[in-house]
Short mmCIF file of C-alpha atoms in Angstrom, two decimals:
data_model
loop_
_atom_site.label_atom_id
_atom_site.label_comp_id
_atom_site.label_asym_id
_atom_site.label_seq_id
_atom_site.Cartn_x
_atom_site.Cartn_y
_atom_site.Cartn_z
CA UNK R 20 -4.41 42.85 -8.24
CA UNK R 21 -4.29 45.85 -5.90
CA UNK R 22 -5.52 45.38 -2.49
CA UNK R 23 -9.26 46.75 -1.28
CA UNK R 24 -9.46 49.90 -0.19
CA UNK R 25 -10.09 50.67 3.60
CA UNK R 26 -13.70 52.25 4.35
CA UNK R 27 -13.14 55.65 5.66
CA UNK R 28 -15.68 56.50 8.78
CA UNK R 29 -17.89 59.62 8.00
CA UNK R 30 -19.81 60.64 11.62
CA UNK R 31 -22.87 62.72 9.86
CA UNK R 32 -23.53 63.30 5.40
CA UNK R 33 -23.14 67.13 4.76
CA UNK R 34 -26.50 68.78 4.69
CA UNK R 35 -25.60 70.30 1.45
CA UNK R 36 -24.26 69.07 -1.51
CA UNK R 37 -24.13 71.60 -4.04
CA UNK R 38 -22.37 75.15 -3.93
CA UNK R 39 -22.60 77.49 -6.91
CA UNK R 40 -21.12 80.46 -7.70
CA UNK R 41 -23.38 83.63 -7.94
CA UNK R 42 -21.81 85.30 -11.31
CA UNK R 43 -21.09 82.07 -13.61
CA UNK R 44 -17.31 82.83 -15.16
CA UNK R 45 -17.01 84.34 -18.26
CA UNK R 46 -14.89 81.24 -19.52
CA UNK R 47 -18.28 78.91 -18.90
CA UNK R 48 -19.34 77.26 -15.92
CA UNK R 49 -17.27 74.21 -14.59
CA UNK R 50 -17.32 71.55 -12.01
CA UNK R 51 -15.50 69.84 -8.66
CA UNK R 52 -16.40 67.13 -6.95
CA UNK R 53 -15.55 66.38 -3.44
CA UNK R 54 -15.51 63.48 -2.08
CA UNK R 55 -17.45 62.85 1.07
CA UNK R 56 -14.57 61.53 2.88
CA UNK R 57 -13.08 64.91 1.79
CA UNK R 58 -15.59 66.88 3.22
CA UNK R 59 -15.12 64.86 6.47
CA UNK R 60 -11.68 65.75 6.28
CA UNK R 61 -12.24 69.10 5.60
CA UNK R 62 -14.63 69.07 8.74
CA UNK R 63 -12.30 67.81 11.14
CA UNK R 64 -9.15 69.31 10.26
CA UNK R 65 -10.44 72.78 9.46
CA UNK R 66 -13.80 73.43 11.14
CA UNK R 67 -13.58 71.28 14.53
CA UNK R 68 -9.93 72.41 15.10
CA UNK R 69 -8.40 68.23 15.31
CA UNK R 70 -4.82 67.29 14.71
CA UNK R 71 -4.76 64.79 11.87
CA UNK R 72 -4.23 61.92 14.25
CA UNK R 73 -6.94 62.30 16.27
CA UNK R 74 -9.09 63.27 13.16
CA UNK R 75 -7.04 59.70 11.18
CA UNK R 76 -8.61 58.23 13.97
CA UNK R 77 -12.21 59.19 14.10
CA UNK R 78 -11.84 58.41 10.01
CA UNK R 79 -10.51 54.97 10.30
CA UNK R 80 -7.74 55.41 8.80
CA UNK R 81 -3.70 56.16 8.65
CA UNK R 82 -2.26 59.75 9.36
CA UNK R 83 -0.35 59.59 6.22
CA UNK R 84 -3.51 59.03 4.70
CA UNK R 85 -5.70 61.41 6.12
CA UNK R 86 -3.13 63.86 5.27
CA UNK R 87 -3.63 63.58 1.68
CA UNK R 88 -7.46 63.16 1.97
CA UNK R 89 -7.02 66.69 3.41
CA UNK R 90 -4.41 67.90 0.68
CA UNK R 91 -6.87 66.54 -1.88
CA UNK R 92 -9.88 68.46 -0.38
CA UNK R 93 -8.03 71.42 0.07
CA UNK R 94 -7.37 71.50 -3.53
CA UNK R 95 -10.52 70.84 -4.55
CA UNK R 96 -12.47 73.63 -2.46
CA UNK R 97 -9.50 76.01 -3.27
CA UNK R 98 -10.15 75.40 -7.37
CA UNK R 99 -13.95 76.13 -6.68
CA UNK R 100 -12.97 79.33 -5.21
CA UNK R 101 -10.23 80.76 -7.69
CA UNK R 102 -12.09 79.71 -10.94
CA UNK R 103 -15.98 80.18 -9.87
CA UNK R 104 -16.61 76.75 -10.64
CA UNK R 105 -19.72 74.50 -9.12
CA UNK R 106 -18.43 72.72 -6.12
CA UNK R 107 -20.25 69.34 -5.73
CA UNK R 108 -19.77 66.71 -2.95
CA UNK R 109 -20.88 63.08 -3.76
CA UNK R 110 -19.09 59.83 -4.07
CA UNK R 111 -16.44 58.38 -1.80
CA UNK R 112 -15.32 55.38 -0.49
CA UNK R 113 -16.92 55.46 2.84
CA UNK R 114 -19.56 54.30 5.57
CA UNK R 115 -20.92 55.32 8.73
CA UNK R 116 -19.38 54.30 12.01
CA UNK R 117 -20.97 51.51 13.87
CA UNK R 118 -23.08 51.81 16.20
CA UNK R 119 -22.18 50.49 20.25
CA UNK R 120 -25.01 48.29 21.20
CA UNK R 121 -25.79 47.46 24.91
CA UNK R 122 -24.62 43.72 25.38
CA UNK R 123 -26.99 41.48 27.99
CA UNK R 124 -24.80 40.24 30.70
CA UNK R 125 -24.58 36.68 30.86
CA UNK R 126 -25.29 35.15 34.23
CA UNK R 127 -23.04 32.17 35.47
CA UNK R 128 -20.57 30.51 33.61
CA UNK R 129 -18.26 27.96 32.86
CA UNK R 130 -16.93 26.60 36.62
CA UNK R 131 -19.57 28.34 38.53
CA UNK R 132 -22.33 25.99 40.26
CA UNK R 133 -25.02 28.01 41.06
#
């Protein structure tokens, strides 16, 4: 039995999840789906300018591992391009990252006689 996978940390869902070509290929229309962790990837890597362990990081996971998040989104997008196809992201193994909550401060203590 193969150990769980790790949930990946996404910060924000992409605020769109469908791209489509504007001439459909001659060859008939095809499909790619990203992964949202792919996307996120994609994001930090490419658009926000991170090194892959600052971006592993933010993710929640290993550099080795972001790395080929980031391969496997590169492909993806660059298969959408080349052969017109629809480029859809959806799915993933992911969450959002918890939130910090303000703790109440405890007054006293063990040892303290107040």
């Amino acid at each position: 039995m193969p150990r769980p996978r790790k949930m990946r940390f996404v910060q924000t869902p992409p605020s769109v999840s469908t791209f489509v070509p504007e001439e459909p290929p001659p060859w008939g229309p095809g499909e790619v789906v990203l992964p949202v962790e792919g996307f996120e990837a994609i994001r930090l890597a490419d658009f926000e300018g991170l090194d892959q362990g600052t971006a592993a990081i933010m993710m929640n996971v290993s550099r080795q591992t972001f790395g080929r998040i980031l391969a496997e989104a590169r492909k993806a997008v660059a298969e959408a391009l080349v052969m017109g196809k629809v480029l859809r992201i959806q799915g993933g193994h992911f969450q959002f990252p918890p939130r910090h909550r303000r703790r109440r401060r405890r007054r006293g203590g063990y040892g303290r006689c107040f």
